[in-house]
GROMACS .gro file of C-alpha atoms in nm:
model
  276
    1MET     CA    1  -0.396   5.939   0.802
    2SER     CA    2  -0.370   6.297   0.921
    3THR     CA    3  -0.038   6.464   0.859
    4THR     CA    4   0.127   6.583   1.179
    5ALA     CA    5   0.461   6.735   1.262
    6ASN     CA    6   0.590   6.412   1.409
    7THR     CA    7   0.480   6.192   1.122
    8THR     CA    8   0.752   6.066   0.892
    9ALA     CA    9   0.686   5.928   0.546
   10ASN     CA   10   0.893   5.705   0.324
   11THR     CA   11   0.845   5.799  -0.040
   12THR     CA   12   1.172   5.674  -0.186
   13GLN     CA   13   1.084   5.473  -0.494
   14GLN     CA   14   1.450   5.376  -0.546
   15SER     CA   15   1.417   5.136  -0.253
   16LEU     CA   16   1.124   4.964  -0.427
   17LEU     CA   17   0.947   4.974  -0.094
   18PRO     CA   18   0.582   5.073  -0.067
   19THR     CA   19   0.520   5.424   0.063
   20TYR     CA   20   0.431   5.437   0.431
   21ASP     CA   21   0.367   5.685   0.712
   22HIS     CA   22   0.515   5.634   1.059
   23ARG     CA   23   0.387   5.836   1.353
   24PRO     CA   24   0.609   5.779   1.657
   25GLY     CA   25   0.447   5.707   1.991
   26ALA     CA   26   0.412   5.444   2.259
   27GLY     CA   27   0.452   5.085   2.148
   28PRO     CA   28   0.397   4.825   2.037
   29THR     CA   29   0.356   4.981   1.692
   30LEU     CA   30   0.019   4.938   1.525
   31VAL     CA   31   0.084   4.840   1.161
   32PHE     CA   32  -0.225   4.903   0.947
   33LEU     CA   33  -0.286   4.717   0.619
   34HIS     CA   34  -0.568   4.836   0.393
   35TYR     CA   35  -0.844   4.667   0.195
   36TRP     CA   36  -0.861   4.602  -0.180
   37GLY     CA   37  -0.926   4.948  -0.318
   38GLY     CA   38  -0.814   5.131  -0.006
   39SER     CA   39  -0.498   5.313   0.094
   40ALA     CA   40  -0.307   5.423   0.402
   41ARG     CA   41  -0.555   5.707   0.445
   42THR     CA   42  -0.843   5.460   0.484
   43TRP     CA   43  -0.720   5.427   0.842
   44GLY     CA   44  -0.720   5.803   0.909
   45PRO     CA   45  -1.040   5.813   1.119
   46VAL     CA   46  -0.910   5.524   1.332
   47VAL     CA   47  -0.556   5.656   1.370
   48ASP     CA   48  -0.691   5.996   1.474
   49ARG     CA   49  -0.849   5.820   1.773
   50LEU     CA   50  -0.525   5.649   1.875
   51ALA     CA   51  -0.334   5.949   2.006
   52GLY     CA   52  -0.007   5.853   2.172
   53HIS     CA   53   0.026   5.517   1.998
   54ASP     CA   54   0.309   5.438   1.760
   55VAL     CA   55   0.139   5.394   1.421
   56LEU     CA   56   0.253   5.280   1.078
   57THR     CA   57   0.021   5.288   0.774
   58VAL     CA   58   0.111   5.147   0.433
   59ASP     CA   59   0.002   5.199   0.073
   60PHE     CA   60   0.024   4.849  -0.072
   61ARG     CA   61   0.230   4.790  -0.385
   62GLY     CA   62   0.024   4.891  -0.688
   63TRP     CA   63  -0.207   5.124  -0.492
   64SER     CA   64  -0.219   5.499  -0.426
   65ARG     CA   65   0.130   5.641  -0.361
   66SER     CA   66   0.281   5.298  -0.432
   67SER     CA   67   0.112   5.259  -0.770
   68ALA     CA   68   0.439   5.305  -0.959
   69LEU     CA   69   0.597   4.997  -0.801
   70PRO     CA   70   0.617   4.697  -1.034
   71GLY     CA   71   0.433   4.372  -0.981
   72PRO     CA   72   0.362   4.102  -0.910
   73TYR     CA   73   0.091   4.210  -0.665
   74THR     CA   74   0.029   3.871  -0.507
   75LEU     CA   75  -0.061   3.823  -0.143
   76ARG     CA   76   0.284   3.678  -0.080
   77ARG     CA   77   0.452   3.983  -0.236
   78LEU     CA   78   0.241   4.216  -0.023
   79ALA     CA   79   0.333   4.014   0.287
   80ASP     CA   80   0.703   4.037   0.201
   81ASP     CA   81   0.663   4.411   0.143
   82THR     CA   82   0.500   4.448   0.485
   83LEU     CA   83   0.794   4.286   0.659
   84ALA     CA   84   1.037   4.502   0.458
   85VAL     CA   85   0.851   4.821   0.552
   86ILE     CA   86   0.848   4.724   0.921
   87ALA     CA   87   1.224   4.669   0.907
   88ASP     CA   88   1.282   4.993   0.716
   89ALA     CA   89   1.084   5.189   0.976
   90GLY     CA   90   1.295   5.043   1.256
   91VAL     CA   91   0.994   4.891   1.430
   92SER     CA   92   1.086   4.627   1.688
   93GLU     CA   93   0.752   4.528   1.849
   94TYR     CA   94   0.423   4.552   1.665
   95VAL     CA   95   0.063   4.443   1.624
   96LEU     CA   96  -0.069   4.389   1.271
   97VAL     CA   97  -0.412   4.535   1.194
   98GLY     CA   98  -0.536   4.410   0.858
   99HIS     CA   99  -0.865   4.493   0.687
  100SER     CA  100  -1.023   4.266   0.424
  101MET     CA  101  -0.745   4.187   0.171
  102GLY     CA  102  -0.504   4.339   0.422
  103GLY     CA  103  -0.633   4.089   0.677
  104LYS     CA  104  -0.539   3.799   0.452
  105VAL     CA  105  -0.196   3.954   0.397
  106ALA     CA  106  -0.162   3.992   0.776
  107GLN     CA  107  -0.230   3.619   0.821
  108LEU     CA  108   0.057   3.535   0.586
  109VAL     CA  109   0.290   3.774   0.769
  110ALA     CA  110   0.194   3.632   1.109
  111ALA     CA  111   0.229   3.275   0.985
  112ALA     CA  112   0.602   3.337   0.934
  113ARG     CA  113   0.624   3.409   1.308
  114PRO     CA  114   0.848   3.715   1.263
  115ALA     CA  115   1.043   3.845   1.558
  116GLY     CA  116   0.864   4.138   1.718
  117LEU     CA  117   0.508   4.040   1.627
  118ARG     CA  118   0.294   4.061   1.941
  119GLY     CA  119  -0.060   4.026   1.811
  120LEU     CA  120  -0.299   4.026   1.519
  121VAL     CA  121  -0.621   4.223   1.466
  122LEU     CA  122  -0.820   4.109   1.163
  123VAL     CA  123  -1.093   4.353   1.056
  124ALA     CA  124  -1.356   4.198   0.826
  125PRO     CA  125  -1.066   3.993   0.686
  126GLY     CA  126  -1.046   3.769   0.387
  127PRO     CA  127  -1.083   3.427   0.553
  128ALA     CA  128  -0.814   3.161   0.540
  129LYS     CA  129  -1.050   2.931   0.350
  130PRO     CA  130  -1.234   3.100   0.062
  131ALA     CA  131  -1.609   3.121   0.105
  132ALA     CA  132  -1.837   2.904  -0.108
  133GLN     CA  133  -1.965   3.213  -0.288
  134VAL     CA  134  -1.619   3.279  -0.437
  135THR     CA  135  -1.690   3.103  -0.765
  136PRO     CA  136  -1.514   3.181  -1.095
  137GLU     CA  137  -1.821   3.376  -1.202
  138TYR     CA  138  -1.821   3.578  -0.880
  139ARG     CA  139  -1.452   3.657  -0.918
  140GLU     CA  140  -1.489   3.768  -1.279
  141GLY     CA  141  -1.771   4.004  -1.185
  142LEU     CA  142  -1.578   4.139  -0.887
  143SER     CA  143  -1.277   4.212  -1.106
  144HIS     CA  144  -1.482   4.483  -1.281
  145ALA     CA  145  -1.612   4.652  -0.964
  146TYR     CA  146  -1.356   4.932  -0.992
  147ASP     CA  147  -1.364   4.980  -1.370
  148SER     CA  148  -1.513   5.330  -1.345
  149ASP     CA  149  -1.608   5.596  -1.092
  150GLU     CA  150  -1.970   5.491  -1.137
  151SER     CA  151  -1.902   5.123  -1.074
  152VAL     CA  152  -1.704   5.206  -0.759
  153ALA     CA  153  -1.988   5.425  -0.631
  154GLY     CA  154  -2.234   5.144  -0.695
  155ALA     CA  155  -2.020   4.891  -0.508
  156ARG     CA  156  -1.966   5.140  -0.225
  157ASP     CA  157  -2.333   5.218  -0.174
  158ASN     CA  158  -2.487   4.876  -0.240
  159ILE     CA  159  -2.226   4.625  -0.123
  160LEU     CA  160  -1.940   4.772   0.080
  161THR     CA  161  -2.126   4.989   0.330
  162ALA     CA  162  -2.432   4.965   0.552
  163THR     CA  163  -2.421   5.317   0.695
  164GLU     CA  164  -2.433   5.666   0.549
  165LEU     CA  165  -2.093   5.826   0.504
  166PRO     CA  166  -1.994   6.192   0.461
  167ASP     CA  167  -1.955   6.305   0.099
  168SER     CA  168  -1.582   6.359   0.151
  169VAL     CA  169  -1.536   5.997   0.258
  170LYS     CA  170  -1.749   5.874  -0.031
  171SER     CA  171  -1.526   6.067  -0.272
  172GLN     CA  172  -1.215   5.927  -0.105
  173ILE     CA  173  -1.338   5.571  -0.155
  174VAL     CA  174  -1.388   5.634  -0.527
  175ALA     CA  175  -1.051   5.805  -0.567
  176ASP     CA  176  -0.861   5.533  -0.380
  177SER     CA  177  -1.034   5.249  -0.564
  178ARG     CA  178  -0.943   5.406  -0.897
  179ALA     CA  179  -0.583   5.480  -0.791
  180GLY     CA  180  -0.452   5.127  -0.830
  181THR     CA  181  -0.282   4.988  -1.138
  182ASP     CA  182  -0.490   4.757  -1.357
  183ALA     CA  183  -0.282   4.455  -1.254
  184ALA     CA  184  -0.317   4.536  -0.883
  185ARG     CA  185  -0.693   4.591  -0.918
  186THR     CA  186  -0.748   4.249  -1.075
  187GLU     CA  187  -0.500   4.041  -0.872
  188TRP     CA  188  -0.721   4.016  -0.563
  189PRO     CA  189  -1.055   3.930  -0.725
  190LEU     CA  190  -0.912   3.693  -0.987
  191ARG     CA  191  -0.658   3.514  -0.766
  192GLY     CA  192  -0.596   3.636  -0.410
  193ILE     CA  193  -0.953   3.607  -0.288
  194ALA     CA  194  -0.961   3.242  -0.396
  195GLU     CA  195  -0.630   3.144  -0.237
  196ASP     CA  196  -0.662   2.886   0.038
  197ILE     CA  197  -0.410   2.981   0.309
  198THR     CA  198  -0.541   2.757   0.586
  199GLU     CA  199  -0.207   2.580   0.629
  200HIS     CA  200  -0.042   2.918   0.684
  201THR     CA  201  -0.308   3.050   0.920
  202ARG     CA  202  -0.270   2.738   1.134
  203MET     CA  203   0.090   2.849   1.200
  204ILE     CA  204  -0.011   3.175   1.370
  205SER     CA  205   0.092   3.165   1.736
  206VAL     CA  206   0.020   3.517   1.866
  207PRO     CA  207  -0.302   3.643   2.026
  208ALA     CA  208  -0.561   3.728   1.763
  209LEU     CA  209  -0.876   3.938   1.752
  210VAL     CA  210  -1.126   3.907   1.465
  211ILE     CA  211  -1.371   4.193   1.413
  212ALA     CA  212  -1.678   4.152   1.192
  213GLY     CA  213  -1.948   4.391   1.078
  214GLU     CA  214  -2.304   4.293   1.167
  215ASN     CA  215  -2.428   4.387   0.819
  216ASP     CA  216  -2.117   4.299   0.618
  217HIS     CA  217  -2.218   4.137   0.287
  218VAL     CA  218  -1.858   4.089   0.170
  219GLU     CA  219  -1.716   3.891   0.464
  220PRO     CA  220  -2.020   3.804   0.678
  221ALA     CA  221  -1.970   3.714   1.041
  222GLY     CA  222  -2.090   3.360   0.975
  223VAL     CA  223  -1.825   3.307   0.707
  224LEU     CA  224  -1.552   3.430   0.942
  225ARG     CA  225  -1.674   3.193   1.214
  226ASP     CA  226  -1.662   2.895   0.976
  227ASN     CA  227  -1.374   2.980   0.741
  228LEU     CA  228  -1.126   3.161   0.964
  229LEU     CA  229  -1.164   3.104   1.338
  230PRO     CA  230  -1.110   2.725   1.325
  231TYR     CA  231  -0.768   2.778   1.167
  232LEU     CA  232  -0.634   3.034   1.413
  233SER     CA  233  -0.415   2.914   1.699
  234ARG     CA  234  -0.545   2.956   2.052
  235ALA     CA  235  -0.204   3.074   2.172
  236GLY     CA  236  -0.264   3.370   2.396
  237ALA     CA  237  -0.640   3.373   2.347
  238SER     CA  238  -0.862   3.428   2.648
  239SER     CA  239  -1.050   3.140   2.807
  240THR     CA  240  -1.376   3.288   2.677
  241ALA     CA  241  -1.256   3.308   2.318
  242GLY     CA  242  -1.426   3.135   2.030
  243PRO     CA  243  -1.277   2.837   1.853
  244GLY     CA  244  -0.973   3.026   1.728
  245ALA     CA  245  -0.953   3.382   1.857
  246ASP     CA  246  -1.139   3.656   2.032
  247PHE     CA  247  -1.433   3.750   1.809
  248VAL     CA  248  -1.626   4.077   1.808
  249VAL     CA  249  -1.922   4.176   1.591
  250LEU     CA  250  -1.974   4.551   1.558
  251PRO     CA  251  -2.344   4.640   1.525
  252HIS     CA  252  -2.491   4.813   1.220
  253THR     CA  253  -2.168   4.838   1.021
  254GLY     CA  254  -2.092   4.692   0.679
  255HIS     CA  255  -1.758   4.593   0.528
  256LEU     CA  256  -1.577   4.928   0.547
  257ILE     CA  257  -1.550   4.923   0.926
  258PRO     CA  258  -1.252   5.166   0.946
  259LEU     CA  259  -1.467   5.431   0.776
  260GLU     CA  260  -1.811   5.333   0.908
  261ALA     CA  261  -1.728   5.272   1.275
  262PRO     CA  262  -1.382   5.418   1.345
  263ALA     CA  263  -1.449   5.498   1.712
  264GLU     CA  264  -1.575   5.148   1.792
  265LEU     CA  265  -1.286   4.995   1.600
  266ALA     CA  266  -1.029   5.209   1.778
  267ASP     CA  267  -1.179   5.111   2.114
  268ALA     CA  268  -1.159   4.742   2.024
  269ILE     CA  269  -0.796   4.776   1.918
  270VAL     CA  270  -0.697   4.957   2.236
  271ALA     CA  271  -0.872   4.691   2.449
  272PHE     CA  272  -0.682   4.412   2.271
  273GLY     CA  273  -0.458   4.215   2.507
  274PRO     CA  274  -0.113   4.300   2.365
  275LEU     CA  275  -0.190   4.672   2.397
  276THR     CA  276  -0.318   4.665   2.755
   0.00000   0.00000   0.00000
């Protein structure tokens, strides 16, 4: 996220809280949770298009500026951290925006029905029910995707994206993916991705928006329709919603929607019911 004069950052490791950036503005606060291998700055191109909105971005435990924090790095721990960061920032009303792994964390946070939560935006999220392709062999292979700069670049160009990105963004993806601790890098592919959280997702009672990428090979739109939407509550959803939430497919983009289609994603967030 771009550094501005009115952006405050928490970097106190003594608190054992993840590092976060809070840009004051109009509420409810948009709380952004990044993907496996990402960081708070993954959301920079989106946040830059949300002038005037109160925004909070987090580096998950074990990643980027929060890499020194001890484990475990489970989905539940990341969800607890998210609630602790929101409280530390003094946020009273908020919408969670979670991407990929961050989307699965956001489901766990929302399932607890915390006071102040007004909505949920899930961007190419890990589905509540793991996809059939998430076999032990798949998970073992995925756990080595970020072993080197070269392996990250290969995953970025052949799996994660469907559009051409600027060289600076490509370099950022490599740097962020390599900035996690070994335990944090392997927790998601070996365990988190295979966790069935359907009973938690069924507890979500706020309006939800699910955003998929047309050419996403990681969390395809069809998987999200089958393995996520049926478990989301219809509370607050529009009469034209799908089986569990409002559902939008962004054309041409792959899995890294915040970096591939930031303008379209920002527009979808702003049009979301709790923000209008």
